[in-house]
Amino acid sequence: MIKDRFGREIDILRISVTQQCNLNCPYCHREGETSIEPVMSPAEIAKIVSACAKAGIKKVKITGGEPLIRKDICDIIAKISHIPGIEDISMTTNGTMLKDKAQDLKKAGLKRINIGCDSYTSSILEKTAGKIKPAVTAAKDAGLDTIKLNMVVLKNINSNDIQKMIEFSKKSGAILQLIELIETKHNKQFFNGHYYPLKSIEKELASKADKIETRSMHNRKKYHLNGAIVEIVSPNRHEFCANCRTLRITSDGKIKPCLMRNDNLLDIVSGIRNKIPDRELNSLILQGIEKREPYVR
Ligand code: SAM
């Protein structure tokens, strides 16, 4: 297992496959990307994942933009699933296109899925009934497990819906992930109006929980509540960065050591296009890992 300079084991690759999205939520961090450069081909993505696997990466999370916008998404997953050393492929999606694609994604090699449930326009509960429920059903029918519901908690928008989302998660068997809003250069006004710290929610969950687990990833707490499971993701806390196990790749083929920074990217896809030897690609991945630093100290 490879470690960075801060002793953090790196076994997860978060790879963005497009910057396009059919929702364009005003608060979205877009995985820290600002690029509008062309995206990578499935073969280029596979080559990068292969180099990462040689460095010790075992799990791949596919993200975007909205990954299901890509017509070749199943090809991307199939290629990654054949790479020696890769044990797990998951995806985060807004779920709007999942109903028709879940079976093919599973067949291609996808194992787990996170479905975005936050909404800034309509009530989250309306959205859950209308769009999320069919997406969860499709994911279940396809045999994807685990299914997680990602909910960025937003003050005055959905912060009063948490209890109902816990009930929905219990009924559907999906894990609810409550995510704290991250501030970016582009969402400052939104952040100031809608940031909702999760400490008080965590206290309440802790007082009601049958069991509390702590995951090594970000030191996240997982609360078991009478059949429901709720996980807390607090990217603004020191422990999130201190326990980050993720290397990132941008949709235009750059190694991105940290979600919050764009001043330490390393171009890797140009190397692939220029046919540099595999050992140089491997060395670029190691350089990317070397550049990792906790953002929140
Ligand atoms: N479109 C896909 C989706 O909806 O999952 C993938 C991209 S989206 C950037 C990935 C995850 O980031 C989603 O769960 C989303 O809710 C979360 N997210 C987006 N903006 C965020 C922010 N400012 N703070 C915290 N989480 C955020």
XYZ file of C-alpha atoms and ligand atoms in Angstrom:
324
model
C 0.000 0.000 0.000
C 1.430 3.369 -0.997
C 1.466 6.271 1.477
C 1.896 9.988 0.867
C 4.290 12.275 2.760
C 1.691 12.637 5.518
C 1.386 8.903 6.101
C -2.003 8.669 4.377
C -2.571 5.407 2.531
C -3.752 6.041 -1.029
C -5.984 3.352 -2.448
C -8.833 5.293 -4.094
C -8.886 7.035 -7.454
C -11.651 9.550 -8.134
C -11.800 10.115 -11.849
C -13.935 12.732 -13.551
C -15.070 11.648 -17.011
C -16.834 14.835 -18.121
C -17.501 18.389 -17.007
C -20.952 18.420 -18.601
C -24.009 18.042 -16.412
C -27.735 18.149 -17.077
C -28.468 19.793 -13.696
C -25.778 22.435 -13.131
C -26.593 23.098 -9.463
C -25.325 26.559 -8.448
C -23.374 25.252 -5.451
C -21.655 22.364 -7.233
C -17.916 22.059 -6.650
C -17.561 20.222 -9.992
C -14.894 18.086 -8.361
C -12.708 21.189 -8.172
C -12.464 21.527 -11.957
C -12.708 24.642 -14.065
C -11.482 23.171 -17.330
C -13.479 23.015 -20.525
C -10.807 21.058 -22.366
C -11.869 17.947 -24.304
C -12.389 14.821 -22.243
C -10.277 11.666 -22.310
C -11.128 8.596 -24.357
C -11.969 5.281 -22.636
C -8.545 3.909 -23.668
C -6.752 6.946 -22.165
C -8.732 6.614 -18.938
C -7.884 2.900 -18.749
C -4.188 3.625 -19.286
C -4.192 6.100 -16.389
C -6.101 3.742 -14.089
C -3.660 0.998 -14.998
C -0.709 3.182 -13.940
C -2.562 4.044 -10.716
C -3.237 0.354 -10.029
C 0.504 -0.305 -10.290
C 1.001 2.348 -7.591
C -1.458 0.571 -5.274
C -4.861 2.054 -6.162
C -7.587 -0.561 -5.645
C -10.845 1.352 -5.881
C -12.102 3.679 -8.599
C -14.939 6.191 -8.215
C -16.286 7.615 -11.461
C -17.630 11.151 -11.278
C -18.149 14.335 -13.307
C -20.070 16.523 -14.315
C -22.664 13.865 -14.817
C -20.921 10.618 -15.821
C -24.060 9.131 -17.388
C -24.002 11.886 -20.010
C -21.171 10.001 -21.686
C -22.481 7.563 -24.255
C -19.346 5.444 -23.837
C -19.646 5.197 -20.036
C -20.122 1.402 -20.103
C -17.030 1.033 -22.274
C -15.057 3.109 -19.747
C -16.242 0.897 -16.874
C -15.631 -2.347 -18.775
C -12.063 -1.297 -19.583
C -11.347 -0.341 -15.963
C -12.889 -3.561 -14.666
C -10.311 -5.635 -16.547
C -7.321 -3.866 -14.998
C -5.376 -6.133 -12.607
C -5.460 -4.799 -9.040
C -8.741 -2.875 -9.374
C -11.160 -4.469 -6.924
C -14.010 -2.010 -6.844
C -15.649 0.431 -9.261
C -18.321 2.833 -8.088
C -19.985 5.908 -9.515
C -21.577 9.088 -8.249
C -24.497 10.240 -10.407
C -27.429 12.614 -10.115
C -29.571 9.589 -10.943
C -31.696 11.257 -13.610
C -30.547 8.828 -16.307
C -29.966 5.772 -14.163
C -33.264 3.996 -14.748
C -32.381 2.947 -18.294
C -28.679 2.421 -17.698
C -28.340 0.558 -14.401
C -28.372 -2.955 -15.906
C -25.724 -2.135 -18.516
C -23.533 -0.404 -15.936
C -23.668 -3.467 -13.698
C -22.879 -5.765 -16.624
C -19.902 -3.568 -17.506
C -18.466 -4.038 -13.997
C -19.907 -1.284 -11.815
C -20.345 -2.492 -8.236
C -21.700 0.396 -6.170
C -23.511 3.645 -6.772
C -24.085 6.991 -5.061
C -27.229 8.797 -6.149
C -27.382 12.568 -5.600
C -30.547 13.670 -3.804
C -29.913 17.305 -3.021
C -31.965 19.800 -4.896
C -31.967 23.550 -4.844
C -35.135 24.172 -6.819
C -37.850 21.849 -5.612
C -38.511 20.097 -2.353
C -36.106 17.209 -1.898
C -39.050 15.023 -1.003
C -40.834 15.711 -4.286
C -37.598 15.001 -6.076
C -37.106 11.827 -4.077
C -40.552 10.528 -4.959
C -40.326 11.581 -8.617
C -36.761 10.818 -9.650
C -34.768 9.232 -6.888
C -37.115 6.363 -6.099
C -37.030 4.945 -9.658
C -33.256 5.425 -9.717
C -32.852 3.482 -6.449
C -35.208 0.752 -7.678
C -33.280 0.451 -10.942
C -29.966 0.245 -9.067
C -31.352 -2.455 -6.775
C -32.890 -4.444 -9.637
C -29.572 -4.351 -11.452
C -27.852 -5.824 -8.389
C -25.714 -2.807 -7.524
C -24.748 -2.867 -3.897
C -24.111 -0.683 -1.991
C -26.510 2.112 -2.921
C -25.927 5.456 -1.224
C -28.060 8.584 -1.309
C -25.900 11.713 -1.349
C -27.599 14.690 0.259
C -25.710 17.966 0.592
C -27.484 19.579 3.528
C -28.561 23.122 2.624
C -29.963 25.616 5.137
C -33.466 26.844 4.246
C -33.652 24.371 1.381
C -33.533 20.825 2.631
C -32.218 20.970 6.204
C -35.713 20.229 7.545
C -36.050 17.102 5.400
C -33.347 15.031 7.081
C -35.681 12.907 9.204
C -37.847 12.097 6.180
C -34.767 11.207 4.165
C -33.667 8.869 6.973
C -37.060 7.159 6.702
C -36.754 6.935 2.908
C -33.287 5.475 3.275
C -34.536 2.883 5.754
C -37.416 1.846 3.502
C -35.270 1.678 0.395
C -32.299 -0.004 2.060
C -29.960 2.724 0.756
C -27.382 4.388 3.004
C -27.990 8.106 3.491
C -24.859 10.267 3.220
C -25.327 13.713 4.722
C -22.702 15.972 3.158
C -21.577 19.350 4.436
C -21.520 22.077 1.778
C -18.040 23.047 0.556
C -17.320 26.655 -0.334
C -15.709 27.259 -3.729
C -14.667 30.332 -5.717
C -17.920 30.067 -7.660
C -20.532 29.478 -4.940
C -19.608 32.062 -2.257
C -23.003 33.783 -2.205
C -24.870 30.475 -2.171
C -22.554 29.177 0.547
C -23.150 32.237 2.744
C -26.918 31.762 2.476
C -27.131 27.995 2.764
C -24.155 26.546 4.649
C -25.390 24.197 7.355
C -22.772 22.751 9.722
C -23.453 19.092 10.484
C -22.163 19.038 14.107
C -25.620 19.459 15.668
C -27.116 16.752 13.426
C -24.296 14.416 14.375
C -24.954 14.990 18.067
C -28.592 14.094 17.581
C -27.756 11.000 15.527
C -25.228 9.906 18.154
C -27.856 10.184 20.900
C -30.293 7.978 18.964
C -27.938 5.484 17.330
C -27.969 1.734 18.086
C -24.401 1.503 16.858
C -21.736 3.962 15.636
C -18.909 2.925 13.325
C -15.914 4.974 12.208
C -14.645 4.479 8.660
C -10.959 4.906 7.913
C -11.899 7.095 4.913
C -12.056 10.685 6.222
C -12.693 9.266 9.710
C -16.385 9.311 8.747
C -18.959 8.293 11.310
C -21.657 5.821 10.324
C -24.765 5.823 12.509
C -27.082 2.812 12.644
C -30.576 3.938 13.618
C -33.266 1.340 13.891
C -32.596 -0.139 10.444
C -31.387 3.034 8.722
C -27.727 3.855 8.127
C -26.563 7.468 7.996
C -23.018 8.499 7.141
C -21.646 11.984 7.763
C -19.285 13.626 5.274
C -17.717 16.819 6.630
C -15.120 18.039 4.146
C -14.536 21.241 6.108
C -13.025 19.399 9.067
C -9.368 18.670 9.707
C -10.119 14.935 10.056
C -11.500 14.816 6.476
C -8.161 15.856 4.991
C -6.090 14.041 7.606
C -7.740 10.777 6.543
C -8.105 11.377 2.805
C -7.117 8.307 0.768
C -8.020 9.686 -2.646
C -6.017 10.677 -5.688
C -7.992 12.480 -8.401
C -7.875 12.697 -12.175
C -9.571 15.592 -13.971
C -11.785 15.035 -17.003
C -9.077 16.513 -19.238
C -6.403 14.157 -17.970
C -4.519 15.842 -15.140
C -3.516 14.298 -11.850
C -5.232 16.344 -9.136
C -3.761 15.751 -5.682
C -6.507 17.698 -3.844
C -10.168 18.563 -4.497
C -9.620 22.117 -3.259
C -6.502 23.034 -5.221
C -5.697 23.623 -8.864
C -2.147 24.930 -8.468
C -0.494 21.510 -8.265
C -1.990 19.598 -11.204
C 0.178 17.266 -13.278
C -0.660 16.627 -16.904
C -0.654 12.878 -17.587
C -2.837 12.486 -20.656
C -0.367 14.398 -22.848
C 2.231 11.787 -21.921
C -0.128 9.057 -23.083
C -0.838 10.902 -26.333
C 2.908 11.302 -26.844
C 3.379 7.576 -26.147
C 5.805 7.948 -23.244
C 6.901 4.604 -21.731
C 4.765 3.030 -18.974
C 7.494 3.557 -16.378
C 7.239 7.343 -16.966
C 3.459 7.223 -16.523
C 3.967 5.303 -13.294
C 6.472 7.891 -12.167
C 3.962 10.717 -12.870
C 1.424 8.994 -10.616
C 4.026 8.763 -7.842
C 4.827 12.474 -8.321
C 1.100 13.249 -8.000
C 0.929 11.305 -4.743
C 4.059 13.105 -3.545
C 2.296 16.458 -4.077
C -0.612 15.579 -1.791
C -1.003 17.783 1.294
C -3.935 18.101 3.710
C -5.910 21.231 2.714
C -7.586 21.773 6.099
C -4.958 21.384 8.825
N -23.234 14.616 -11.138
C -22.769 13.604 -10.244
C -23.574 13.571 -8.962
O -24.555 14.334 -8.850
O -23.269 12.765 -8.101
C -21.279 13.637 -9.967
C -20.627 14.946 -9.667
S -21.091 15.693 -8.146
C -19.874 17.003 -8.110
C -20.513 14.567 -6.924
C -21.036 14.811 -5.512
O -20.580 16.050 -5.034
C -22.564 14.847 -5.395
O -22.953 13.970 -4.387
C -22.863 16.253 -4.973
O -23.978 16.349 -4.166
C -21.586 16.643 -4.235
N -21.352 18.085 -4.206
C -21.452 18.940 -5.244
N -21.167 20.200 -4.851
C -20.857 20.142 -3.543
C -20.457 21.117 -2.595
N -20.305 22.395 -2.919
N -20.207 20.685 -1.356
C -20.336 19.390 -1.014
N -20.690 18.418 -1.873
C -20.961 18.787 -3.115
